[in-house]
Coordinates of C-alpha atoms in Angstrom, one line a residue:
X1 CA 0.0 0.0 0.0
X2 CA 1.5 3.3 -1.2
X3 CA 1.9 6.3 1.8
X4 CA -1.3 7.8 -0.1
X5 CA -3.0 5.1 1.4
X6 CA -1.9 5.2 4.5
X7 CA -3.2 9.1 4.9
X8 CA -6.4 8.5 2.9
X9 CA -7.9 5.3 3.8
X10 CA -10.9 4.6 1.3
X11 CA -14.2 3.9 1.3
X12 CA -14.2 1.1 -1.6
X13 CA -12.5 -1.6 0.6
X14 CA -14.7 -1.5 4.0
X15 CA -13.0 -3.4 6.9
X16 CA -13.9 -7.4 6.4
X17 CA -15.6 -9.0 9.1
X18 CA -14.8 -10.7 12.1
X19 CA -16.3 -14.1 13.6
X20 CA -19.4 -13.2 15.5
X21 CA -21.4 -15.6 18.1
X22 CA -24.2 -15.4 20.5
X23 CA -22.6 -14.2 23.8
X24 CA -24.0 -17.2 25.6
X25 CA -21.3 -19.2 24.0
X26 CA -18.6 -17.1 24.8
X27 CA -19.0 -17.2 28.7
X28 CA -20.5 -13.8 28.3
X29 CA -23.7 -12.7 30.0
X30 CA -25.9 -11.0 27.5
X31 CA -28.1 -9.8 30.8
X32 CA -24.7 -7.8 31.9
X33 CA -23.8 -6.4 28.5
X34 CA -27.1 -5.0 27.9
X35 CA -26.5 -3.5 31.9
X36 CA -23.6 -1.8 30.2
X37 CA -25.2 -0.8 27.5
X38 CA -28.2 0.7 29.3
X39 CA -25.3 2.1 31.4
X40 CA -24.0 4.2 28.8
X41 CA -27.3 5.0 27.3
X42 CA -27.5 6.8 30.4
X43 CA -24.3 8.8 30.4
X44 CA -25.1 9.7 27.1
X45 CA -28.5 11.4 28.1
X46 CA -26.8 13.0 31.3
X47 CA -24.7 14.6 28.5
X48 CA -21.7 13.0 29.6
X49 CA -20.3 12.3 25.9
X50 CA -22.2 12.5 23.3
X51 CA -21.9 8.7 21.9
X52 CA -19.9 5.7 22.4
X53 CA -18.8 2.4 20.0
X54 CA -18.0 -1.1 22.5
X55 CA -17.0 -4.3 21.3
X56 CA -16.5 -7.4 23.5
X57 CA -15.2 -10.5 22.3
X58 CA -14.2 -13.5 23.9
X59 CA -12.5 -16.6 22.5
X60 CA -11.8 -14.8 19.3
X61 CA -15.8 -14.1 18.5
X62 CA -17.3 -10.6 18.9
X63 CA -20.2 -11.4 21.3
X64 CA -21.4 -7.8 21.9
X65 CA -21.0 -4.7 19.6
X66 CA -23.1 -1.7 20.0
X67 CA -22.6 1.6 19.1
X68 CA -24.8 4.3 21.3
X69 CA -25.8 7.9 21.0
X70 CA -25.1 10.8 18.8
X71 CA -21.9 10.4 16.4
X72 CA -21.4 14.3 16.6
X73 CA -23.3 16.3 18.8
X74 CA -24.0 18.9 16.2
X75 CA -25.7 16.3 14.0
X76 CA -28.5 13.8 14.5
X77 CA -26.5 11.4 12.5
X78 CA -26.5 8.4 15.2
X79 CA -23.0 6.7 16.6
X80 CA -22.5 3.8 14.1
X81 CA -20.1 0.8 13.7
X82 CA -18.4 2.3 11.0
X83 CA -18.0 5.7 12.6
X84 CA -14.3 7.4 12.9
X85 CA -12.3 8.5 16.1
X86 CA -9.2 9.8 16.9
X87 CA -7.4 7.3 18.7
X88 CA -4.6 9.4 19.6
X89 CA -2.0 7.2 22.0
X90 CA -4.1 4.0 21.1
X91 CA -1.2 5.1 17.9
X92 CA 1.3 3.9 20.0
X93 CA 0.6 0.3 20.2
X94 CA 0.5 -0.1 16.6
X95 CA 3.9 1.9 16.1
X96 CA 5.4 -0.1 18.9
X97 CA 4.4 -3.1 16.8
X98 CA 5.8 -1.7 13.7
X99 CA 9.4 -0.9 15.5
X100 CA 9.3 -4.7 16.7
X101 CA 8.9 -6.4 13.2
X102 CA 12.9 -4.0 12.3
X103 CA 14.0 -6.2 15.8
X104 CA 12.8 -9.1 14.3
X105 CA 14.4 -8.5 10.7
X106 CA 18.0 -7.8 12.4
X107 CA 17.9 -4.4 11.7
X108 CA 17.1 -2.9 15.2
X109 CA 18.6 -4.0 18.2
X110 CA 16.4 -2.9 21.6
X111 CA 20.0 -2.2 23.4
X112 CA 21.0 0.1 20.5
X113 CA 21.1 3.6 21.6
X114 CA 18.8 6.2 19.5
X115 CA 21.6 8.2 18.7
X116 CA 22.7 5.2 16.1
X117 CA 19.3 6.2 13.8
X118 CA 19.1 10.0 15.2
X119 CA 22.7 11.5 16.0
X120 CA 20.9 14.4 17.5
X121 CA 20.3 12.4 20.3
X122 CA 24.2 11.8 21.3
X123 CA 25.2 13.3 24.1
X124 CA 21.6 13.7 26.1
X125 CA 21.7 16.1 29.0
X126 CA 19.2 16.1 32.0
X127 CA 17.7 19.4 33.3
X128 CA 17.3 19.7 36.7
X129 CA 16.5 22.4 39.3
X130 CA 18.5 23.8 41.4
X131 CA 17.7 26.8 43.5
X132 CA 14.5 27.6 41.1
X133 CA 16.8 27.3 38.3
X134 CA 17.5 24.8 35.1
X135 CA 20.9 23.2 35.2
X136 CA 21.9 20.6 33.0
X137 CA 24.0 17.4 33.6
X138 CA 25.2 14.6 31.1
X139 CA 23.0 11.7 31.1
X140 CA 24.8 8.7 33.0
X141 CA 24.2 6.2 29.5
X142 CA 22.3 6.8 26.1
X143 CA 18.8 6.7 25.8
X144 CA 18.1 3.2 23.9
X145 CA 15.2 2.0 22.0
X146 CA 13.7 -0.1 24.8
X147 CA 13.9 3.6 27.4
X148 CA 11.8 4.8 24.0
X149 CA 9.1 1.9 24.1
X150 CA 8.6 1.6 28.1
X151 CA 9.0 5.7 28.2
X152 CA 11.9 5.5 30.3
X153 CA 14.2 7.2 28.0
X154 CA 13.6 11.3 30.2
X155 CA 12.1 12.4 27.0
X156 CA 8.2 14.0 27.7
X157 CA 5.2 15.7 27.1
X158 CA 4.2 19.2 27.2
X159 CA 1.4 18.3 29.3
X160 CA 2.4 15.8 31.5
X161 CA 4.1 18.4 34.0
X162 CA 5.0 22.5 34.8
X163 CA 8.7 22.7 35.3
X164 CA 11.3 24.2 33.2
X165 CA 11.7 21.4 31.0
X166 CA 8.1 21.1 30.1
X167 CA 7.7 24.5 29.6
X168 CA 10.8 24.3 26.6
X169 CA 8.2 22.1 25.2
X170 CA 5.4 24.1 25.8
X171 CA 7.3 27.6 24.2
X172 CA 8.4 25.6 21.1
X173 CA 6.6 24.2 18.0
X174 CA 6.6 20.7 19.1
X175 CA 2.9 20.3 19.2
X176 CA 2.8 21.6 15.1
X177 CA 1.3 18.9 12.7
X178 CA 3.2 21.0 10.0
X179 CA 6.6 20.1 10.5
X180 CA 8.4 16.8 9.6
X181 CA 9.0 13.6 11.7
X182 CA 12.8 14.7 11.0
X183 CA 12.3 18.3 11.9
X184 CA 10.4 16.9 15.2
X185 CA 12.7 14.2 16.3
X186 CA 15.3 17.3 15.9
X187 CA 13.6 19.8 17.9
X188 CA 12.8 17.1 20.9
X189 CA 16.8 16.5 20.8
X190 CA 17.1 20.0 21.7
X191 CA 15.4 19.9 25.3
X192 CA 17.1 18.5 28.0
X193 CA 15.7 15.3 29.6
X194 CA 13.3 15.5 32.5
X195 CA 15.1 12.4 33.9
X196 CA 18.0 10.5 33.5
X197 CA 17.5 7.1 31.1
X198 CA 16.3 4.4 32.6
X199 CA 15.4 5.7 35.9
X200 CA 11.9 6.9 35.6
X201 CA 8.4 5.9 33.8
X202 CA 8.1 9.3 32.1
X203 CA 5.4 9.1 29.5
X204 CA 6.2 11.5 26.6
X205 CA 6.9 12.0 22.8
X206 CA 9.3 8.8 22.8
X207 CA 7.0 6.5 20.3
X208 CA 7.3 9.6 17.8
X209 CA 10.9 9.7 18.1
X210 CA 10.8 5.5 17.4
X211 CA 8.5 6.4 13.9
X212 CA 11.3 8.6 13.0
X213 CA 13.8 5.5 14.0
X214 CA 11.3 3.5 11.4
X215 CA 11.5 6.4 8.4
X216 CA 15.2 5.8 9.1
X217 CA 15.5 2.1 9.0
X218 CA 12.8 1.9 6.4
X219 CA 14.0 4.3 3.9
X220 CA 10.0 4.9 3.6
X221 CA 7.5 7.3 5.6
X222 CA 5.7 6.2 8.5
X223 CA 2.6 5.8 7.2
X224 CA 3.9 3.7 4.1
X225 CA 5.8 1.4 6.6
X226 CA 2.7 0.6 8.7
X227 CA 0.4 0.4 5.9
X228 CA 2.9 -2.2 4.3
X229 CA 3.6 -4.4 7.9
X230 CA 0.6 -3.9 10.1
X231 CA -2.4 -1.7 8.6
X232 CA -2.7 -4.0 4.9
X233 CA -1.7 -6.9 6.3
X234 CA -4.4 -6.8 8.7
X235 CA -6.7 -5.3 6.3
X236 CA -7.5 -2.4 8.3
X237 CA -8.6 -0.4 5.7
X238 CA -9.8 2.7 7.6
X239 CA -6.6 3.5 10.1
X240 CA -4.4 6.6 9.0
X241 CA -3.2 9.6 9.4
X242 CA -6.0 11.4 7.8
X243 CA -9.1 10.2 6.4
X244 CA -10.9 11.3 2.9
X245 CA -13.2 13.9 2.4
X246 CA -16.2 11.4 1.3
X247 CA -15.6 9.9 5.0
X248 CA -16.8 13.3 6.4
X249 CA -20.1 11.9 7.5
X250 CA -18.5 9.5 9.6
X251 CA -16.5 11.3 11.8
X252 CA -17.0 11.3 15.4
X253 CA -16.9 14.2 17.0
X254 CA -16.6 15.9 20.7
X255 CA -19.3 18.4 22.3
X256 CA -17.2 21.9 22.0
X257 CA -16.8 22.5 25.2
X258 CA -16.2 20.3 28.1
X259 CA -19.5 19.3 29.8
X260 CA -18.1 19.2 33.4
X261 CA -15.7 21.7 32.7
X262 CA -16.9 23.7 30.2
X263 CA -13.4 24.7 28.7
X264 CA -13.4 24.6 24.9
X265 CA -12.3 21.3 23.4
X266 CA -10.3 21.6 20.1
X267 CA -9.0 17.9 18.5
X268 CA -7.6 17.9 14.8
X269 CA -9.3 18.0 11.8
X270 CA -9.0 13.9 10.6
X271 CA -9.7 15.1 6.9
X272 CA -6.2 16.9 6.9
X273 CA -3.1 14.9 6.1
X274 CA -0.8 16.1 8.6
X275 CA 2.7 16.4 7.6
X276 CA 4.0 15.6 10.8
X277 CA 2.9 11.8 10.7
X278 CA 2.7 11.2 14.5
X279 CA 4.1 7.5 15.9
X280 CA 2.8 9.0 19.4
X281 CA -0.7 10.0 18.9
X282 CA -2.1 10.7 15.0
X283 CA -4.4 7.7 13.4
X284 CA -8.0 7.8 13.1
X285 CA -9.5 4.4 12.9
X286 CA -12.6 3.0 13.7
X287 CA -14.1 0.3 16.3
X288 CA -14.1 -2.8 14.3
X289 CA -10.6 -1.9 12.6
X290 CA -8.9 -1.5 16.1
X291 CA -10.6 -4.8 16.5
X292 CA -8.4 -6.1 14.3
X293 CA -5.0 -4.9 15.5
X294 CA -6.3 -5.9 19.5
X295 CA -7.6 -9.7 17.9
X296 CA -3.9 -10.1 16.4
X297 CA -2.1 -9.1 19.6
X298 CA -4.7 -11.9 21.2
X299 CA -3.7 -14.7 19.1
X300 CA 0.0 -14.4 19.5
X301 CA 0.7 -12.0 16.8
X302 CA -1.4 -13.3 13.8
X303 CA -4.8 -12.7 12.0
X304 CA -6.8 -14.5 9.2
X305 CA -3.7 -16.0 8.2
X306 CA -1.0 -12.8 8.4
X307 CA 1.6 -13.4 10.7
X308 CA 2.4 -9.7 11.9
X309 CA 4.8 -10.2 14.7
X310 CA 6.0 -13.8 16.4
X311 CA 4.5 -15.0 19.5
X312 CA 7.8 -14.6 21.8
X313 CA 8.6 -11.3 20.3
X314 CA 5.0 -10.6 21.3
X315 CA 5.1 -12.1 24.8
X316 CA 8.2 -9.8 25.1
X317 CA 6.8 -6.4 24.2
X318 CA 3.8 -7.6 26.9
X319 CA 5.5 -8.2 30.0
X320 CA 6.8 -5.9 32.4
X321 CA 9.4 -3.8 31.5
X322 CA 9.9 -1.2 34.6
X323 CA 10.4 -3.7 37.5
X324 CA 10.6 -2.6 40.9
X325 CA 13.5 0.2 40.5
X326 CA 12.1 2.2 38.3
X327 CA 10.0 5.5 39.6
X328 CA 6.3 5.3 38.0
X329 CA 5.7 8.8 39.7
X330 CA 2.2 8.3 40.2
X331 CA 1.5 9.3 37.0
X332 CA -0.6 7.2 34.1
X333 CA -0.6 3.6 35.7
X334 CA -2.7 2.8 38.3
X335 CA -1.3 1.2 41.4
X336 CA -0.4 -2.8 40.2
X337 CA 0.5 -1.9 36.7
X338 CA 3.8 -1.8 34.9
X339 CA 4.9 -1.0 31.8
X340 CA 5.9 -3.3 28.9
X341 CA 7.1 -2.2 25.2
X342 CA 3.9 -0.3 24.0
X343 CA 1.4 -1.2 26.6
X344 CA 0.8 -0.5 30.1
X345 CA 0.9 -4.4 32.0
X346 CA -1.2 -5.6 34.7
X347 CA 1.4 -6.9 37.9
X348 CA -1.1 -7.8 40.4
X349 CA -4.6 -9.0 40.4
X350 CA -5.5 -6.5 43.4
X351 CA -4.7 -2.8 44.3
X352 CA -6.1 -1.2 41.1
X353 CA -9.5 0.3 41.6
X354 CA -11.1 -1.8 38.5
X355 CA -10.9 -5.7 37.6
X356 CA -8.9 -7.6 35.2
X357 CA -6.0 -10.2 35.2
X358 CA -2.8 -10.3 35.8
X359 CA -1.1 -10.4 32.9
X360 CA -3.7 -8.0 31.0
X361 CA -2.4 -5.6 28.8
X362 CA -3.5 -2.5 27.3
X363 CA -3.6 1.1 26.5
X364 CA -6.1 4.3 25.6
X365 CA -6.2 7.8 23.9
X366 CA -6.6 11.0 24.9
X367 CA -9.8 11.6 23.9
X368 CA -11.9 9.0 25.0
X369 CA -10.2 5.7 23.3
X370 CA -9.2 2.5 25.0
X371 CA -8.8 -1.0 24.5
X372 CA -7.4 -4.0 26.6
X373 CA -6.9 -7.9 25.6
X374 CA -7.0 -10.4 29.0
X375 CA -4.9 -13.4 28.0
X376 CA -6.1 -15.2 30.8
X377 CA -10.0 -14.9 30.2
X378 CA -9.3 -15.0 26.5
X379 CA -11.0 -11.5 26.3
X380 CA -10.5 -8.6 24.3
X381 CA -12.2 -5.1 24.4
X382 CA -12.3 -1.8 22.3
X383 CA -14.2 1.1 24.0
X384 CA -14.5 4.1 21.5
X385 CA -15.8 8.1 22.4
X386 CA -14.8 11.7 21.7
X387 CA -14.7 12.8 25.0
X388 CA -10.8 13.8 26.0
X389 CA -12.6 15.0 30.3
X390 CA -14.3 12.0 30.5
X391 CA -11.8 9.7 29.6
X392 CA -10.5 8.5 33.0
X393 CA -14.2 8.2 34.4
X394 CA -15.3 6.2 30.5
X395 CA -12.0 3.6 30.9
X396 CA -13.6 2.4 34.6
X397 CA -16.7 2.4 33.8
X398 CA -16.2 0.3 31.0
X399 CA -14.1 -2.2 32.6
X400 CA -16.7 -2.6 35.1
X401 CA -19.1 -3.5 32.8
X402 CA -17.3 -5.5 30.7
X403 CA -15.8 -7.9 33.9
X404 CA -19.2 -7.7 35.4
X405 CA -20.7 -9.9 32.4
X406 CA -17.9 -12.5 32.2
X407 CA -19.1 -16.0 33.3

């Protein structure tokens, strides 16, 4: 598939199928997944977002999909299957994948350090304050490209913090969809680290720095490498970085201002190709496509006969990568949870406030995206809204529901 492709996914090839059953045969309760879907019906009338797309399957059958509400709430057009989100981070996964199919050609090594594909990067310094002011150190060891998949390499976001080093992020064009992944990767080398490598969970613009590693390697853009070794493969013919014009009735969209908030909500415009194709947080897809991706990583790394990625490489990217040494920072996991190569990682069946397994793995989006796959209960989810304030309260809920009708 050309890079074309990957911006402007098409109309004329919809998204094929996937096994469907009754939920009764899945273990599923179909009392409990109308519960959740009542559940949301009810959010949706309080005004909480204005629609939502779930999909449950279990055993590698969709037993439940629904899609609820308004698709835009300056429309009547109702949410539908076929309706297209942002899925912002819920990027990263799919890049993460992308990065480990170059570890399993031989031509990336997880030890190599970044500055082998990005010299910028040689010779990282750390900011840190002292006496209200920025001083910079040398880091103690490169950043490599596992510190860039587990987000332990010091590199951040804009958001994620208010110190000196966030606001060089904040003051800069970083955030621009009109520069290159080049011109990006080159501007984030210019900050200083918020941490040193290695020794903190700091979750940041590190999976846009490994697409640029893949444009690199590749010799190809970003969106032509993942539509040629994840996005064809897996026939997900409705993920990019931009979506058509004749797609503009499908696009889901936020209320304009925050409805617990009220401050004004502003996502980008999915029918624009961005030139800045982001590894960290740019595809639009929709419900069933994600599907596909979450339904590969379920099986070991395989769909409908494309092998994407091998079942140990696989098992690697979803196990715990942080340990016990590293400094989470009470930030984006919840209390139990680690981090692997792409995906947050269940370490304990307790202490979280919501259920799952140990073992689960999974990841969201900014504005209102998640998805999660249970190895042990053979269970895979895709939760899909434009609501960026609701997000945390939405991921809950939802896993609530969800556990609440396994058998």
């Amino acid at each position: 598939m050309s890079a074309q492709t990957a911006s402007k996914p098409k109309i004329a090839t919809p998204t094929p199928p996937l096994p469907e059953a009754r939920p009764e045969t899945l273990g599923l309760s179909r009392p409990r997944l109308q519960a959740m879907s009542d559940a949301f019906k009810r959010e949706i009338d309080k005004g909480t977002v204005p629609g939502v797309s779930v999909l449950v399957a279990r055993r590698g059958q969709i037993g439940w999909f629904e899609a609820l509400g308004r698709q835009s709430p300056a429309a009547s057009v109702p949410m539908a299957h076929d309706s297209i989100f942002r899925i912002f981070s819920m990027t990263k996964p799919i890049v993460s994948v992308g990065i480990m199919t170059l570890v399993e050609d031989g031509h990336v090594l997880l030890s190599d350090p970044l500055a082998k594909y990005i010299p910028e990067f040689a010779n990282p310094q750390v900011g840190v304050v002292s006496g209200g002011k920025l001083e910079l150190v040398p880091a103690h060891r490169p950043i490599t490209v596992q510190d860039l998949l587990r987000h332990t390499s010091g590199i951040t976001y804009e958001h994620q913090g208010d110190g000196p080093v966030h606001k060089l992020y904040q003051e800069s064009r970083v955030r621009s969809r009109k520069i290159t992944n080049a011109e990006h990767a080159a501007l984030v080398a210019s900050f200083p680290l918020v941490c040193q490598p290695g020794a903190e969970f700091n979750y940041g613009r590190s999976t846009d720095i490994l697409g640029r590693i893949i444009e690199v390697v590749s010799g190809k853009s970003l969106g032509a490498f993942l539509s040629e070794r994840v996005l064809g493969p897996l026939q997900m013919t409705e993920t990019g970085f931009s979506t058509s014009e004749a797609n503009a009735a499908r696009l889901a969209e936020p209320f304009p201002a925050d409805p617990w908030t009220g401050d004004k909500i502003a996502l980008f415009n999915m029918l624009e190709a961005p030139v800045m194709e982001s590894g960290g947080g740019g595809l639009v897809s929709t419900t069933l496509d994600y599907a596909r991706f979450a339904l590969m990583l379920r099986n070991g790394g395989t769909l409908d006969g494309a092998r994407i990625i091998g079942r140990k490489m696989l098992e690697l990217m979803a196990s715990d990568h942080l340990g016990p040494n590293v400094k989470t920072n009470g930030t984006l996991l919840a209390p139990g949870h680690g981090f692997g190569l792409g995906f947050a990682v269940r370490r304990e069946p307790g202490i979280a406030p919501f259920p799952g397994s140990v073992g689960q793995f999974f990841w969201s989006g900014i504005a209102g995206t998640f998805f999660w796959i249970d190895p042990k209960e053979d269970l895979v989810a895709v939760f899909m809204s434009q609501g960026p304030g609701q997000r945390d309260y939405t991921r809950t809920l939802v896993r609530d529901l969800v556990y609440a009708a396994v058998d």
